[in-house]
Short mmCIF file of C-alpha atoms and ligand atoms in Angstrom, two decimals:
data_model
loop_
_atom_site.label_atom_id
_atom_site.label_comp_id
_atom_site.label_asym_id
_atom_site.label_seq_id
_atom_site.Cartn_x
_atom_site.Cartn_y
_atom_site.Cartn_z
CA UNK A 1 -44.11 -72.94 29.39
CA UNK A 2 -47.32 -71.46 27.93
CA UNK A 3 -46.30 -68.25 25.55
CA UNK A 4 -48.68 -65.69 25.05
CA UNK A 5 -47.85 -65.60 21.20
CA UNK A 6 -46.30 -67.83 18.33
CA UNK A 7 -45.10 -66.16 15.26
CA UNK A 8 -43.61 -68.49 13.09
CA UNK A 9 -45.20 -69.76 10.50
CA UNK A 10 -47.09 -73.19 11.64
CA UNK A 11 -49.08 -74.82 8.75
CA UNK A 12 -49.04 -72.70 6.39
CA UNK A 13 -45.26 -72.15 6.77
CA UNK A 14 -44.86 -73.96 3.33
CA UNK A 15 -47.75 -71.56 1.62
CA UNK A 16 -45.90 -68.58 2.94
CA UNK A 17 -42.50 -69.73 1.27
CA UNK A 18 -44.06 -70.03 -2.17
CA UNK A 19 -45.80 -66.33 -1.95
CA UNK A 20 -42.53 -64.90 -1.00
CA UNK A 21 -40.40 -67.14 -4.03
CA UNK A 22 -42.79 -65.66 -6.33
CA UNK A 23 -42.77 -62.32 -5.76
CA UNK A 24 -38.75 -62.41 -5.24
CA UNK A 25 -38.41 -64.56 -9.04
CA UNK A 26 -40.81 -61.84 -10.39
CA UNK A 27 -38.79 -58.93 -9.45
CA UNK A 28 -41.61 -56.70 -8.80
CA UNK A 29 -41.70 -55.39 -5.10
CA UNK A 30 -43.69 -52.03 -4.92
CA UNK A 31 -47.74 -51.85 -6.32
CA UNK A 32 -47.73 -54.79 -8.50
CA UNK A 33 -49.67 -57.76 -9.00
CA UNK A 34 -49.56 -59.20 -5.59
CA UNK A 35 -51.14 -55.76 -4.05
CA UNK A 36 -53.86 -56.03 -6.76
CA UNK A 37 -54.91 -59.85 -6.14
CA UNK A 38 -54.51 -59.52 -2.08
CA UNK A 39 -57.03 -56.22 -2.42
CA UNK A 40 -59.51 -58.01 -4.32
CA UNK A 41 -59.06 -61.12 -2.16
CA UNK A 42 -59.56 -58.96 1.27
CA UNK A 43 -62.67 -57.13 -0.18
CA UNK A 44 -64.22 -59.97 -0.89
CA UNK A 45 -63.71 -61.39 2.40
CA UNK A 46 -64.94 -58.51 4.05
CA UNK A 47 -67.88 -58.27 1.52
CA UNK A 48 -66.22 -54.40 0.54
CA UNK A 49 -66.60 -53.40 -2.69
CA UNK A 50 -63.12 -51.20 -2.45
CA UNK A 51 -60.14 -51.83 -0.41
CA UNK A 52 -56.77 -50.17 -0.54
CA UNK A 53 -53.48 -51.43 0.80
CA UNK A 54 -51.07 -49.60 2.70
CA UNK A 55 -48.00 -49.78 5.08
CA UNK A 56 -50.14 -50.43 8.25
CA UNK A 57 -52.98 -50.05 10.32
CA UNK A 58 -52.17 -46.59 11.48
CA UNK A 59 -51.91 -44.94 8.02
CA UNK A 60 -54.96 -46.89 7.27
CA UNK A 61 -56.72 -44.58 9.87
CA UNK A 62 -54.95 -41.30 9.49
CA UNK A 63 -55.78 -41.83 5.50
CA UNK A 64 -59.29 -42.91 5.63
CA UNK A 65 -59.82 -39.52 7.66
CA UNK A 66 -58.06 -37.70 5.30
CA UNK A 67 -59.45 -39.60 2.01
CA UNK A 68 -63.16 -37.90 3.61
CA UNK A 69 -62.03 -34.76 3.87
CA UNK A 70 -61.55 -34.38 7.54
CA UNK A 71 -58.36 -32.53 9.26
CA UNK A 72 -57.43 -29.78 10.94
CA UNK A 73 -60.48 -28.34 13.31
CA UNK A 74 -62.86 -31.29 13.12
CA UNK A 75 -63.24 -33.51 16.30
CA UNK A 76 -63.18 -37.31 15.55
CA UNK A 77 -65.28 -39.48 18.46
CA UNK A 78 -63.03 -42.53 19.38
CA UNK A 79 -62.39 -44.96 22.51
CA UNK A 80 -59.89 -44.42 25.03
CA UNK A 81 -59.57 -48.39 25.30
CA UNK A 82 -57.67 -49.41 21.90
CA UNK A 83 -54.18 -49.19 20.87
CA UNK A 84 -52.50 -45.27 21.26
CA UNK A 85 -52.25 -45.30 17.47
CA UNK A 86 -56.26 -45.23 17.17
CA UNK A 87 -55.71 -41.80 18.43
CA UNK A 88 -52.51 -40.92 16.71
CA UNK A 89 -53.74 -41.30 13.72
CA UNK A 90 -56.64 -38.81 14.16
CA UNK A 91 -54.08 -36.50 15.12
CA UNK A 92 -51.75 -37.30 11.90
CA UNK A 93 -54.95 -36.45 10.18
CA UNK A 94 -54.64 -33.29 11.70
CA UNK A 95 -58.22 -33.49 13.92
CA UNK A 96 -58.62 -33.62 17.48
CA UNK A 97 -59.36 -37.06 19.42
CA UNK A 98 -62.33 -36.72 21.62
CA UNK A 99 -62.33 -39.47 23.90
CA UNK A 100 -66.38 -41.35 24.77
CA UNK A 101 -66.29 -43.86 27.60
CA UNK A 102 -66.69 -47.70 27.07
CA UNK A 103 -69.59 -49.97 27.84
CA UNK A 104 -67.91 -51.87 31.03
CA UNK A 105 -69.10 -55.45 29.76
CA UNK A 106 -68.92 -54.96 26.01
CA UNK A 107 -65.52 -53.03 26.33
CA UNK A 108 -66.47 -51.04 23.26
CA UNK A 109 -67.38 -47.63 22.81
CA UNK A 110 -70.96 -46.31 24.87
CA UNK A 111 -73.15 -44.84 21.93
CA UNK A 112 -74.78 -42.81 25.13
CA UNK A 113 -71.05 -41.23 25.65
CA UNK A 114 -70.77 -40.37 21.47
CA UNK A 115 -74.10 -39.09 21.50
CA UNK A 116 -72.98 -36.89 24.60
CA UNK A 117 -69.91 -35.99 23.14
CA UNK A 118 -71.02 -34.91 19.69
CA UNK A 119 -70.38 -30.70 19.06
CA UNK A 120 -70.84 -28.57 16.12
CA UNK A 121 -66.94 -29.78 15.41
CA UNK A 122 -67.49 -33.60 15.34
CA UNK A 123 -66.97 -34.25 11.75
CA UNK A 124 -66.82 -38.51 12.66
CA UNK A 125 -67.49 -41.31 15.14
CA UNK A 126 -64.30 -43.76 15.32
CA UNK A 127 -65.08 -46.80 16.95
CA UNK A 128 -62.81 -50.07 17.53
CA UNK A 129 -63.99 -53.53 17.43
CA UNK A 130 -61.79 -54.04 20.59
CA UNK A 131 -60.17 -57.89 20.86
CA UNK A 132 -62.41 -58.72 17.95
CA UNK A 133 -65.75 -58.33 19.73
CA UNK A 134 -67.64 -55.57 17.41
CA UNK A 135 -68.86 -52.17 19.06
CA UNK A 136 -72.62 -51.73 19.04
CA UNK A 137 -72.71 -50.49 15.85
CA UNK A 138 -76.50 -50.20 14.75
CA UNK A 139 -76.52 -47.90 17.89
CA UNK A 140 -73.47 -45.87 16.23
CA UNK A 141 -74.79 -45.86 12.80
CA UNK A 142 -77.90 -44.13 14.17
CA UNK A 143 -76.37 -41.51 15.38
CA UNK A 144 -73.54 -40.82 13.09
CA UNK A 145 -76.72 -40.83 10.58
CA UNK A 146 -78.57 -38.19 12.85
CA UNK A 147 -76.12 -35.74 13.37
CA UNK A 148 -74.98 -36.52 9.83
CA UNK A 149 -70.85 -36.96 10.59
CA UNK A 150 -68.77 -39.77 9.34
CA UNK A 151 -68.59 -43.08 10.36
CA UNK A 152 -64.97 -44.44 10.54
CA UNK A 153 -64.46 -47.82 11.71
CA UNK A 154 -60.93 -49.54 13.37
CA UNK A 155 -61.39 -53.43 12.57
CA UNK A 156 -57.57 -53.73 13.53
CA UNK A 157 -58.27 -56.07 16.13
CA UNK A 158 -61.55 -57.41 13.78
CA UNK A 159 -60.65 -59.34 10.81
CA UNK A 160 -63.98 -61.75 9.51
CA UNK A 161 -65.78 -60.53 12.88
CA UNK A 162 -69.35 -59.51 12.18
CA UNK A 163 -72.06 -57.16 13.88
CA UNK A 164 -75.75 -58.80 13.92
CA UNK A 165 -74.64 -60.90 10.87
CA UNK A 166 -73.57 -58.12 9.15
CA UNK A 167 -69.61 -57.75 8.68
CA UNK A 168 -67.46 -54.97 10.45
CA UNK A 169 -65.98 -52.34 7.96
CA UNK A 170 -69.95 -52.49 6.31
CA UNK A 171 -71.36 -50.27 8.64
CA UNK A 172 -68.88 -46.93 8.23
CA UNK A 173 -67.75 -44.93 5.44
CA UNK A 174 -64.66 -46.29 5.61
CA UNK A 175 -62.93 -49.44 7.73
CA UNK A 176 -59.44 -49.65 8.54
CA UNK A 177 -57.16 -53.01 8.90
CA UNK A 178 -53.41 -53.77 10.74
CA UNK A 179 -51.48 -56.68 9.11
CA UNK A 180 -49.18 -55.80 11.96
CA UNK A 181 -48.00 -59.80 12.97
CA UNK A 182 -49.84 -60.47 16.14
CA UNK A 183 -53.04 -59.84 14.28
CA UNK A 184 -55.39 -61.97 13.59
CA UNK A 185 -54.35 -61.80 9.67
CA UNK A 186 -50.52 -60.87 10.19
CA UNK A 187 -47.75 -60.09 8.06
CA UNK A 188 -44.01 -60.63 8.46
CA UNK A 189 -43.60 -57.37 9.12
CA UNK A 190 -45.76 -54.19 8.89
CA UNK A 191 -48.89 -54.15 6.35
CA UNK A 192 -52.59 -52.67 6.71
CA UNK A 193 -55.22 -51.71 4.46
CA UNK A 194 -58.51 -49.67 3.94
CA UNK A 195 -61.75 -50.42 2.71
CA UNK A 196 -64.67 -48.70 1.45
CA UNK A 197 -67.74 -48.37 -0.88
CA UNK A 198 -67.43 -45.40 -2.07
CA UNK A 199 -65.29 -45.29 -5.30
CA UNK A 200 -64.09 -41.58 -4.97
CA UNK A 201 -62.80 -42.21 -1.59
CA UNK A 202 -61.31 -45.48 -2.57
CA UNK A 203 -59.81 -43.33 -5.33
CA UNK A 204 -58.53 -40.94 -3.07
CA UNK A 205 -57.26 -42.79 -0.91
CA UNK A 206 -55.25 -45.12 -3.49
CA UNK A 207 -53.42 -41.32 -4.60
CA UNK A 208 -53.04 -40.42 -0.60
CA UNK A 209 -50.98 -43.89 -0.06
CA UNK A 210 -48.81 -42.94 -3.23
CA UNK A 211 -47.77 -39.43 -2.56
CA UNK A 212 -50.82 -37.82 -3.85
CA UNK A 213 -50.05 -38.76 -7.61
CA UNK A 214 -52.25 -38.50 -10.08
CA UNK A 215 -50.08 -39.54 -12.73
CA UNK A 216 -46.31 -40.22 -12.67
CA UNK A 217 -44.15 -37.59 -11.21
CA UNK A 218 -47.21 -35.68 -11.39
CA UNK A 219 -48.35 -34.95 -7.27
CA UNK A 220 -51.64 -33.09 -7.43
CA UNK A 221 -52.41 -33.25 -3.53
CA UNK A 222 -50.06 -33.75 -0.44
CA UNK A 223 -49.77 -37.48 -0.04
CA UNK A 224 -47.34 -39.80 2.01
CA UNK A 225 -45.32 -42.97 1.01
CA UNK A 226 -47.47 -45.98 2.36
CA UNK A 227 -47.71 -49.10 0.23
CA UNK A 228 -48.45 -52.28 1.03
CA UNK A 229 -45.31 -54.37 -0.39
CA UNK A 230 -46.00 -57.32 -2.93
CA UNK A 231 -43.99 -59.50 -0.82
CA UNK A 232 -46.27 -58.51 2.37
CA UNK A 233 -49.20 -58.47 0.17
CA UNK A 234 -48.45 -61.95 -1.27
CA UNK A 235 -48.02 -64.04 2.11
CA UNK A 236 -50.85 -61.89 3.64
CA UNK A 237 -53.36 -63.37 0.51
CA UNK A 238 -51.72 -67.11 1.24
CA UNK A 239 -52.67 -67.13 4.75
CA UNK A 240 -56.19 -65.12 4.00
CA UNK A 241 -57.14 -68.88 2.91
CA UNK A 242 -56.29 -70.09 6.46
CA UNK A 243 -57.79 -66.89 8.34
CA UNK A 244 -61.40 -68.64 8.35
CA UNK A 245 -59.93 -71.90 9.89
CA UNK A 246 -57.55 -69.75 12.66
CA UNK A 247 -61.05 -67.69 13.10
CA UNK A 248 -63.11 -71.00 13.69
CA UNK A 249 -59.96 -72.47 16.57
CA UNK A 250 -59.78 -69.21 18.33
CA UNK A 251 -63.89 -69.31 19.00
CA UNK A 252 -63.06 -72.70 19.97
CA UNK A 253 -60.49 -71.94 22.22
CA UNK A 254 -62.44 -69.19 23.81
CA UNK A 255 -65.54 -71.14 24.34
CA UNK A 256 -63.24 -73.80 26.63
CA UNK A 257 -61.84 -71.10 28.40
CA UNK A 258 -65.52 -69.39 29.50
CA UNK A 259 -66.71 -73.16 30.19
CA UNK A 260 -63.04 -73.66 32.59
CA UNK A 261 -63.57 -70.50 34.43
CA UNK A 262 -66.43 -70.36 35.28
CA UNK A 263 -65.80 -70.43 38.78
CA UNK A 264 -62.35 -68.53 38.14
CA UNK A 265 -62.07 -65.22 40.41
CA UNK A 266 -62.07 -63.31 37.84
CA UNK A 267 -64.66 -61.26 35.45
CA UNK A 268 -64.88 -62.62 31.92
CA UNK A 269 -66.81 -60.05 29.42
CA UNK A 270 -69.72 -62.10 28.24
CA UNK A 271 -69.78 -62.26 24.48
CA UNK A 272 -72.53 -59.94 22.82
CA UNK A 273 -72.13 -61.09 19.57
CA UNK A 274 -71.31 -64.40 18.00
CA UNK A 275 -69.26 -62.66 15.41
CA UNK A 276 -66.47 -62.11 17.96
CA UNK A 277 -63.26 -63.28 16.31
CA UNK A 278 -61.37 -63.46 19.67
CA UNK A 279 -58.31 -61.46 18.49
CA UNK A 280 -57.53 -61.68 22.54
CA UNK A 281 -59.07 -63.49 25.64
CA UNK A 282 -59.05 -60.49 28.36
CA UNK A 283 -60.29 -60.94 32.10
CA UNK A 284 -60.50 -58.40 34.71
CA UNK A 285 -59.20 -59.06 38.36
CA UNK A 286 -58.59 -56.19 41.15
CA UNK A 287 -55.84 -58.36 41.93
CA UNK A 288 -54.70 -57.97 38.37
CA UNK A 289 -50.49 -57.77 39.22
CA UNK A 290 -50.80 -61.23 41.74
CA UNK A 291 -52.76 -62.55 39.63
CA UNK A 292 -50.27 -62.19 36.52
CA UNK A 293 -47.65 -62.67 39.08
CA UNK A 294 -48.96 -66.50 40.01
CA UNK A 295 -49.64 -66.79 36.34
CA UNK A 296 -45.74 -66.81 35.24
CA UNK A 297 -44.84 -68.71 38.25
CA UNK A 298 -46.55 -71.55 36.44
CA UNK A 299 -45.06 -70.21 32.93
CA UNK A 300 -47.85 -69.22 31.42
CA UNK A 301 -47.32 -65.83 30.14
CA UNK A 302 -49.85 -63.12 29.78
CA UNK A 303 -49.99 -59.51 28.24
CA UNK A 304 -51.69 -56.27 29.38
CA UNK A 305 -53.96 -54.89 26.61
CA UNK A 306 -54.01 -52.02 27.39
CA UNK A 307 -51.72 -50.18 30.66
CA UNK A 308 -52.82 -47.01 30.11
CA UNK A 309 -56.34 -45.54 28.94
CA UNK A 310 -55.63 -43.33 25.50
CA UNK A 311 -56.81 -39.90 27.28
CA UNK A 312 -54.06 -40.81 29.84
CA UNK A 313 -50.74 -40.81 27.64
CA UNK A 314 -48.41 -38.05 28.11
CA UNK A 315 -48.27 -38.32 23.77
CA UNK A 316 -52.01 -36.72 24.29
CA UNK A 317 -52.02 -34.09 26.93
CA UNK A 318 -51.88 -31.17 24.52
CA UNK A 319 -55.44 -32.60 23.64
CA UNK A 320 -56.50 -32.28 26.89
CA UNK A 321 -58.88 -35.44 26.56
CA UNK A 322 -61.66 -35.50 29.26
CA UNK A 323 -60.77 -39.00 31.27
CA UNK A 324 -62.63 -42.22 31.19
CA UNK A 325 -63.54 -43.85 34.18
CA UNK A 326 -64.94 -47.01 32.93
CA UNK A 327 -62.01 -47.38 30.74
CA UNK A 328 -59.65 -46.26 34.07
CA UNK A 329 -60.64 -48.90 35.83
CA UNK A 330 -60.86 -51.68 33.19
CA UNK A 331 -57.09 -50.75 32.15
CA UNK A 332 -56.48 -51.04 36.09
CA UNK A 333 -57.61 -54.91 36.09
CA UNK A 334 -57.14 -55.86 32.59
CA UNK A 335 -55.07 -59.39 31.72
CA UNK A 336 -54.92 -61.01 28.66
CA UNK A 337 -54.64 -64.99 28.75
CA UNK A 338 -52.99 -67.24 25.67
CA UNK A 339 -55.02 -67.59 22.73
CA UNK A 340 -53.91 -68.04 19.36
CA UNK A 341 -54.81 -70.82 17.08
CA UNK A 342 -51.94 -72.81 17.59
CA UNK A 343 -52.43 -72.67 21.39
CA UNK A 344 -53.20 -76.89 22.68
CA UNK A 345 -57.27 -77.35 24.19
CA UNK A 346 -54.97 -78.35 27.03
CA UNK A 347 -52.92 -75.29 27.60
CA UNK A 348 -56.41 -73.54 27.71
CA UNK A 349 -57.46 -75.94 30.83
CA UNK A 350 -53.82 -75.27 32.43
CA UNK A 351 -54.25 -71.46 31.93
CA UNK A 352 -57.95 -71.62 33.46
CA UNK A 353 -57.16 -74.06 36.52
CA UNK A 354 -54.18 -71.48 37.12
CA UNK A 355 -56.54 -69.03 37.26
CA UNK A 356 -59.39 -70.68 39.38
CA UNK A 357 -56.64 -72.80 41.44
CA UNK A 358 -57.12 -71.98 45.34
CA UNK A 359 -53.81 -70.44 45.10
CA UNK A 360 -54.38 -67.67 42.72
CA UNK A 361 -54.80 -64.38 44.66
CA UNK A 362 -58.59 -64.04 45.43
CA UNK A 363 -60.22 -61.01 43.21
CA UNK A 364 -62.83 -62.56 45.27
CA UNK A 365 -66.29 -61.95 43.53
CA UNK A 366 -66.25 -62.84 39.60
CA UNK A 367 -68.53 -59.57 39.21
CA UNK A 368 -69.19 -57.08 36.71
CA UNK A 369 -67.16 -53.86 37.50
CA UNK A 370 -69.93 -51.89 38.86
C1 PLP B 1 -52.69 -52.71 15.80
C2 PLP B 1 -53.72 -51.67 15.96
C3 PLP B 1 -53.60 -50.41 15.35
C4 PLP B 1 -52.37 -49.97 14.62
O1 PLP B 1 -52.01 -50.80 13.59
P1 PLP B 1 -50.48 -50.78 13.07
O2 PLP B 1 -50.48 -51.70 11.90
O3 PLP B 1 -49.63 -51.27 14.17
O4 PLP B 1 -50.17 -49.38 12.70
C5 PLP B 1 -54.66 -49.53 15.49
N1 PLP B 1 -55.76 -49.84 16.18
C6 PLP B 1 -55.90 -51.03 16.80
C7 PLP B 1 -57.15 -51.33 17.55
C8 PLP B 1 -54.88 -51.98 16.72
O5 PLP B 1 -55.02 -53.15 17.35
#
């Protein structure tokens, strides 16, 4: 049996223990000492001069919109490949999600579809660093920089990933980070966290996560409850020592797998950009459902990342989001294979010999879509 995931704590099981013993002798559970340390810990992995915790990736979004100023009537730019909640949490921001097709190799968001899909009403460009491969984002700055709207980046799936040498969550106004457990940097339970340069935002943001106090009991703008917990934020700074090391065995991992399938009937995205952190290992095969069919008769499980393109939910059709087809048909063939940095060198060559084995449903050609 080959799982697609493995929670539990593995090495740094006994590191994890002592964080949460701390915080529990301490007594202090809600924006204490723990938050403090992990934020300046995080920032300086990231190379951010601010970053903000809160109670997960989504309200990391939603609030880094609302910490710029934008809501109700502006149009935020996004993918319609990512996790719904990329989109959700423009629209608990109160803006619309405007929806710009995806390069078919890179998976991330087509500058040539922003730059088509900027109006008078696009107050930001909102792009994802989807399974921990960076979007294009010199191309994005550029533009965000000519039509002078915000640059708001999702590094959910990102954490340590760079862009041309330069790390994600640098290039925006803002970046926004899920703890959520499967991440790369996970949490036992729900965490995320914001970054950013600019110290009014940062400030703004820090009130927005706290109901919108400025003092005490004193609420001076309409805020929401989202903290990032000192237990959360103490086991989330032990295992930020072992998130280089994880980083380092999931490229590892993912190199063996592009060497083992190389002949696999299947497309693998090339990798643009050695700063990929590998958050997942997707391929594309037209005969995606055989294919993850012959898969778990061997049992070696797999995940779809994601179903259904963003502009496609029923959650969005009051937005009336233009469709995708580049992001149609990759959510038509997409399959994600094991990888996490417990996973053996050897479950990567079962995996990939499933995959290439004569069996396996032919996909036939291992080409690009289109
Ligand atoms: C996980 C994820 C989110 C949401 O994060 P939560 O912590 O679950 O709210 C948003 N965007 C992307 C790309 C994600 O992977």
């Amino acid at each position: 049996m080959i799982r697609f995931l493995h929670l539990t704590p593995g090495p740094d099981a006994a590191d994890v223990r002592a964080a949460i013993d701390r915080v529990v002798a301490r007594g202090w559970f809600i924006l204490g000492p723990e938050l403090e340390a992990f934020e300046r810990a995080f920032a300086g992995a990231c190379a951010a001069p601010h970053a903000i915790g809160v109670g997960n990736g989504t309200d990391a979004l939603a609030l880094a919109l609302r910490a710029l100023g934008i809501g109700p009537g502006d149009e935020v730019i996004t993918a319609p490949l990512s996790a719904a909640y990329t989109a959700l949490a423009i629209m608990m921001a109160g803006a619309r999600p405007v929806f710009a097709d995806i390069d078919p190799e890179r998976l991330t968001i087509d500058p040539r579809a922003v730059d088509a899909a900027i109006t008078s009403r696009t107050a930001a460009i909102l792009p994802v660093h989807i399974y921990g491969q960076a979007a294009d984002m010199p191309a994005l700055a550029a533009i965000a920089q000519r039509h002078r709207v915000a640059l708001v980046e999702d590094c959910c799936q990102a954490h340590l990933a760079t862009c041309e040498g330069r790390p994600v969550g640098s290039f925006g106004a803002v970046a926004a980070y899920s703890f959520y457990p499967t991440k790369n940097l996970g949490a036992l339970g729900d965490a995320g966290l914001l970054t950013t340069a600019d110290g009014a935002v940062a400030e703004r943001a820090r009130r927005l996560r706290n109901g919108g106090q400025t003092d005490r009991y004193h609420h001076g703008e309409f805020g929401v409850n989202s903290r990032l917990d000192e237990i959360q934020a103490a086991v989330l700074h032990a295992r930020l020592a072992w998130l280089p090391r994880w980083t380092e065995a999931r490229r590892a991992l993912a190199r063996r797998y592009r060497e083992r399938l190389r002949d696999a009937p299947v497309f693998v995205p090339p990798e643009r950009d050695p700063g990929h952190v590998y958050h997942l290992f997707p391929v594309l095969s037209e005969q995606r459902t055989a294919l993850q069919r012959h898969l778990a008769d061997r049992g070696i499980e797999t995940l779809i990342h994601y179903p259904v393109p963003i502009p496609r939910q029923p959650a969005l059709a009051a937005e009336r989001p233009a469709a995708c087809p580049v992001a149609d048909r990759v959510c038509a063939q997409v399959l994600s294979l094991p990888l996490h940095p417990g996973l053996a060198a050897g479950a990567v060559d079962e995996v990939a010999a499933a995959v290439t084995a004569p069996a396996a449903p032919r996909g036939g050609t291992a080409v690009a879509p289109d």
